[in-house]
Short mmCIF file of C-alpha atoms in Angstrom, two decimals:
data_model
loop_
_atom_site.label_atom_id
_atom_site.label_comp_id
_atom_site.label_asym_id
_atom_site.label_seq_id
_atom_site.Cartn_x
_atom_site.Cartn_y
_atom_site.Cartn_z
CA UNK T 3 25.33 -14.85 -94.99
CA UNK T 4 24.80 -17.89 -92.52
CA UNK T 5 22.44 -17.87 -90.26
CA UNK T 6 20.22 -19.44 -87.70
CA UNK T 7 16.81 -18.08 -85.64
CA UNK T 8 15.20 -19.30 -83.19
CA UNK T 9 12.93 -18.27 -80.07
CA UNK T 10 14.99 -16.46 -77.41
CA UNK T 11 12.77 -17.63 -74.52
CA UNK T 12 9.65 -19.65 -73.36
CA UNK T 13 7.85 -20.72 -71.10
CA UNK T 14 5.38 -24.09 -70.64
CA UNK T 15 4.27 -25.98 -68.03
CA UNK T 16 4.97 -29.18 -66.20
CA UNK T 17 3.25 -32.20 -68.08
CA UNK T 18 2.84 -30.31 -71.22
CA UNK T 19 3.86 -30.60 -74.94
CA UNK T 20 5.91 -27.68 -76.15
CA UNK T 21 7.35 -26.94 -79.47
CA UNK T 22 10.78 -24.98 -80.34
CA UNK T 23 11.25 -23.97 -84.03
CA UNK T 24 14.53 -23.02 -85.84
CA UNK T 25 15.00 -21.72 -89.07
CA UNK T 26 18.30 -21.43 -90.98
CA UNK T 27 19.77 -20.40 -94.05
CA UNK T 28 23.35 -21.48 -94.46
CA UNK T 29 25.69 -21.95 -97.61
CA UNK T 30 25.08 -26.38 -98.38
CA UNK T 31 23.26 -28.23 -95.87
CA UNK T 32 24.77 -31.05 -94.25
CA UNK T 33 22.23 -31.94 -91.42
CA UNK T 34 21.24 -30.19 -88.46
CA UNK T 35 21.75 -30.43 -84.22
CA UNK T 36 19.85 -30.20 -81.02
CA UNK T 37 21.95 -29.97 -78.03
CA UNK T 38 20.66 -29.07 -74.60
CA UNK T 39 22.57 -26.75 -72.33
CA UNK T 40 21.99 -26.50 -68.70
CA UNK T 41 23.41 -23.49 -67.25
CA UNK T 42 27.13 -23.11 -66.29
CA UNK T 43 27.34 -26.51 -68.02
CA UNK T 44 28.56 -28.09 -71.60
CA UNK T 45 26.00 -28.90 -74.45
CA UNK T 46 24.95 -32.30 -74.72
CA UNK T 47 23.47 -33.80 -78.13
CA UNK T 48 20.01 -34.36 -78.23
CA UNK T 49 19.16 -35.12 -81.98
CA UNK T 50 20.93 -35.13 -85.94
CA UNK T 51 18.33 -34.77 -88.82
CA UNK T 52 19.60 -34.79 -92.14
CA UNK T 53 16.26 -36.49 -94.19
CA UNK T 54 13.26 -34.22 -93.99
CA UNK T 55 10.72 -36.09 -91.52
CA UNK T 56 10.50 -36.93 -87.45
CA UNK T 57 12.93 -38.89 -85.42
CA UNK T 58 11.61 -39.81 -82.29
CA UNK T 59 13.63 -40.45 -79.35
CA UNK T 60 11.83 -40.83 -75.90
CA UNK T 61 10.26 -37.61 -74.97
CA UNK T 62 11.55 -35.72 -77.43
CA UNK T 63 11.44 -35.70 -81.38
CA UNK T 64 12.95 -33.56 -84.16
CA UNK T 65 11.30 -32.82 -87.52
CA UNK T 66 13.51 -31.14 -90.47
CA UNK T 67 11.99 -29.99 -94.07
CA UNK T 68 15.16 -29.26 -96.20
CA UNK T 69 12.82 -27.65 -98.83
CA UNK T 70 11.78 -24.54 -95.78
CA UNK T 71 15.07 -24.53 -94.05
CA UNK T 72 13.07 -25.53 -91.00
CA UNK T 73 14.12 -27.40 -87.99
CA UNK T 74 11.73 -28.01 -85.01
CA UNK T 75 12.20 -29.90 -81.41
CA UNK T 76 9.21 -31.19 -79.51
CA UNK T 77 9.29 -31.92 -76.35
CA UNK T 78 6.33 -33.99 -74.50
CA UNK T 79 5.82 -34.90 -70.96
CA UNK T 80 7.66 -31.75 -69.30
CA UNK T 81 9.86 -31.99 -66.39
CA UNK T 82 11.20 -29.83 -64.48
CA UNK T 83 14.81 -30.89 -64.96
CA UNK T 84 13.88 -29.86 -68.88
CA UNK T 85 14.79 -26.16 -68.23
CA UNK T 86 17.28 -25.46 -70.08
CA UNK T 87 18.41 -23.76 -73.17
CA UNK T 88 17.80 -25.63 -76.62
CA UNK T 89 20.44 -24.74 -79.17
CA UNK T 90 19.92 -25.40 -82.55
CA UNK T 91 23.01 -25.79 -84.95
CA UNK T 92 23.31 -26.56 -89.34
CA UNK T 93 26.37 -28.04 -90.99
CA UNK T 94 26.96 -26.19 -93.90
CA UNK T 95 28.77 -27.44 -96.88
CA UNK T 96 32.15 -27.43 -95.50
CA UNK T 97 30.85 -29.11 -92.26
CA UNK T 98 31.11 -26.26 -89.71
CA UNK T 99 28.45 -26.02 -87.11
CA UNK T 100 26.54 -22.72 -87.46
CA UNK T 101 24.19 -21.85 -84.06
CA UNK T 102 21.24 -20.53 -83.30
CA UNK T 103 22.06 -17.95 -80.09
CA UNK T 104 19.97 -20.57 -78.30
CA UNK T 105 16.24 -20.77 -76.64
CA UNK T 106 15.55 -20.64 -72.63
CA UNK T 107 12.69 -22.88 -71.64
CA UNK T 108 11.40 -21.89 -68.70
CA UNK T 109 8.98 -25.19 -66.95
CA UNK T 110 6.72 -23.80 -64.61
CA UNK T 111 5.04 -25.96 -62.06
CA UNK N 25 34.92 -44.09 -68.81
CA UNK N 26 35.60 -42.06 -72.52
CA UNK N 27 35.21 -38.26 -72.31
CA UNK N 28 36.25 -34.96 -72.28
CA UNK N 29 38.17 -32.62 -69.50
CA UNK N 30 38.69 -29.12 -69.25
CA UNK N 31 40.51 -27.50 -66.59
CA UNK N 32 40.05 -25.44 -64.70
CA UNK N 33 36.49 -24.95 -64.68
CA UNK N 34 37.26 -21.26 -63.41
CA UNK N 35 40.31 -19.05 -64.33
CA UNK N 36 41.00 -15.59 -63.24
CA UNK N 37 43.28 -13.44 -64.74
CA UNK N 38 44.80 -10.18 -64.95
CA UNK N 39 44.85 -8.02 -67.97
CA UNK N 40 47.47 -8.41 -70.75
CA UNK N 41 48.35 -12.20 -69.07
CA UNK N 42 48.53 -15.03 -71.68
CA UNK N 43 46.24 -17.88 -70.13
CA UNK N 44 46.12 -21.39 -71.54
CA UNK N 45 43.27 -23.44 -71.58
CA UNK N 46 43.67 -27.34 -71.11
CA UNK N 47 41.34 -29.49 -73.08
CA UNK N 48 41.93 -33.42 -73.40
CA UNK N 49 40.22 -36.26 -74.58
CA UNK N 50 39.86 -40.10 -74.55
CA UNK N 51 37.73 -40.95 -77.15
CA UNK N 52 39.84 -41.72 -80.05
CA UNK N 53 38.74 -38.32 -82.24
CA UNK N 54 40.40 -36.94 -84.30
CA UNK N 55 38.84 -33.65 -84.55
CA UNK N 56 38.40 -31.17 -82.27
CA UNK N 57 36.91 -27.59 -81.77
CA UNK N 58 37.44 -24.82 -79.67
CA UNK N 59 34.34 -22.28 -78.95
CA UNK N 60 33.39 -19.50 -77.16
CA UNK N 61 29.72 -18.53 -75.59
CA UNK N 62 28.78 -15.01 -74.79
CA UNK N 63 25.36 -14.74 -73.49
CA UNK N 64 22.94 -14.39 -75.76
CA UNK N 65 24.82 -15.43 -78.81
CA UNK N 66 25.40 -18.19 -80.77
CA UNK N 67 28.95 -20.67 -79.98
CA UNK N 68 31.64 -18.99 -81.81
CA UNK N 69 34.59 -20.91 -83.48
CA UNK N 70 37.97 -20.24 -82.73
CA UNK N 71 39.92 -22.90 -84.26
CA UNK N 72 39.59 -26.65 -85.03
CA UNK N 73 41.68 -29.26 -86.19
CA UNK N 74 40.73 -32.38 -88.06
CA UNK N 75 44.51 -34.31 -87.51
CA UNK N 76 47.54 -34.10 -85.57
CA UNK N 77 49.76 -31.17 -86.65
CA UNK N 78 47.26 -29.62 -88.63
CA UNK N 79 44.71 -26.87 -87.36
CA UNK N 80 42.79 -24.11 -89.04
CA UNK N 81 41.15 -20.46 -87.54
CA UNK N 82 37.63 -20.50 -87.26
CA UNK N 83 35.58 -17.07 -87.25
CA UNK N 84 36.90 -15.36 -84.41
CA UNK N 85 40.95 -16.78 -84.30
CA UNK N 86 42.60 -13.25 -83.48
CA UNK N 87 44.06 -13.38 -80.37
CA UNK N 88 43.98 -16.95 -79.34
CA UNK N 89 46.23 -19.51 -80.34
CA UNK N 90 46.57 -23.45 -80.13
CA UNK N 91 48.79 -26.31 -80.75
CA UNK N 92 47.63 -29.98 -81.69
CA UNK N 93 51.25 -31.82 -80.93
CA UNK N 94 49.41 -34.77 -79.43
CA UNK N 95 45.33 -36.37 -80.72
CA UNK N 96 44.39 -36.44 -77.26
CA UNK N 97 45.41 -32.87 -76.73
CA UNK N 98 44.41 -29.38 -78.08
CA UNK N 99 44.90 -26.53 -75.71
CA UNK N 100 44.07 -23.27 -76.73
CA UNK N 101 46.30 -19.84 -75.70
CA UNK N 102 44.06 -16.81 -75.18
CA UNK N 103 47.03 -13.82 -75.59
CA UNK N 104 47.11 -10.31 -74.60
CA UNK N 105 45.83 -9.61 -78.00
CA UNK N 106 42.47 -10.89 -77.44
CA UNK N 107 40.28 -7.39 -76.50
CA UNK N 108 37.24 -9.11 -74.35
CA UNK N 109 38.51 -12.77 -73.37
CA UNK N 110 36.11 -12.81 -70.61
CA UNK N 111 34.05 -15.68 -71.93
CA UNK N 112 32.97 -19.45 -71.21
CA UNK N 113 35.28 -21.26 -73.32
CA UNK N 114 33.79 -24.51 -74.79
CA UNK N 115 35.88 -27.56 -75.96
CA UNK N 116 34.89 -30.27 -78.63
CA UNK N 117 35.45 -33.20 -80.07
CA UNK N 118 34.00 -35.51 -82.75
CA UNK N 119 35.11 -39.04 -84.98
CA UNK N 120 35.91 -37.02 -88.01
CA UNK N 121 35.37 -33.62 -88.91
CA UNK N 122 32.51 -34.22 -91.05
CA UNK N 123 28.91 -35.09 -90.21
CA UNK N 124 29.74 -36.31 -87.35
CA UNK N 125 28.17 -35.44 -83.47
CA UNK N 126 30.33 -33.25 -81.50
CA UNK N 127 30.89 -33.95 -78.05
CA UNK N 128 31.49 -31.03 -75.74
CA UNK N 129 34.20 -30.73 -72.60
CA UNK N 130 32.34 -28.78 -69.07
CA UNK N 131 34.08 -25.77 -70.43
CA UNK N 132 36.47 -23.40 -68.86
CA UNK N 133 34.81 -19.59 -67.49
CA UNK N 134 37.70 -17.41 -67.86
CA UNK N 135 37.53 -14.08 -66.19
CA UNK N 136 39.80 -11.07 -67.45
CA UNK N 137 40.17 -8.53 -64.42
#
């Protein structure tokens, strides 16, 4: 079956560097998502890997190695308006979205 | 300014009602995606459609339905069928239905009394 894991919740603190790791197994690989949800609101798109290596984009980066099935977002320079949950998602080979249930990060003063 | 709208951001309904969700966009798509979020689980998809006139179920399609009569347009029909409706309903939208980004409506919380 499809599937994607990654941390239900965690917690850092303001200024910091945190990491949040996803893993997936899914039938073809067509690239994989970050999206940020608020709460009560609508994901927004944070990152697309589909080469194994780091993008960097402001604060935050993405890393992918096809060869683990490992996805990871880092996050530097914490704010407080970063809480939020961090949804991972893999396009498989027929280029439906499969997500991770989502991780709460929790920025504590 | 391009985007996405859902309405209304909160629904109520009673039990065994048919309620239809209104999603539109501006951005010259042509695919878009209905989902649903349940705390502490993954988006689900209902349906999506890639063109006008042509849609397909996603995993969960029992007891919704939707229409695609227009590109701008894809509202999605949650019958009596449906057993637990009560959901946040998420709509989407992206160039093509490949690998491209999808671009998510403020969603619709539909309560089921």
């Amino acid at each position: 079956g499809q599937n994607i894991d990654q941390p239900t919740e965690m917690t850092a603190t303001e200024g910091a560097i945190v990491q949040i790791n996803c893993t997936y197994q899914t039938s073809g690989f067509n690239g994989l998502f970050w999206y940020q949800q608020h709460a009560g609101e609508a994901p927004t798109f944070l990152s697309y890997n589909v080469l194994d290596g780091l993008e960097e984009k402001g604060r935050f980066s993405s890393f992918l190695s096809r060869s683990k099935g490992y996805s990871y977002l880092l996050l530097k320079e914490l704010q407080m308006k970063d809480s939020a949950s961090y949804l991972c998602a893999a396009l498989d080979s027929n280029y439906q979205l499969i997500w991770g249930a989502g991780t709460k990060l929790i920025i504590k003063p | 300014d391009g985007g996405i709208t859902q309405s209304p951001k909160y629904l109520f309904r009673k039990e065994g009602q048919n309620v239809t969700l209104s999603c539109e966009q501006n951005l010259n798509h042509d695919a878009m995606y209905w989902y649903r979020q349940d705390p502490g689980q993954g988006l689900r998809l209902i349906y999506y459609s890639q063109i006008v006139n042509d849609f397909q179920k996603g995993d969960i399609a029992e007891g919704y339905s939707v229409s695609r009569e227009k590109k701008e347009s894809f509202p999605l029909t949650v019958t009596s069928a449906q057993k637990n409706p009560t959901a946040f309903y998420l709509c989407a939208s992206s160039r093509t239905g490949e690998a491209d980004t999808q671009y998510f409506g403020p969603g619709t919380r539909l309560t089921v009394l």
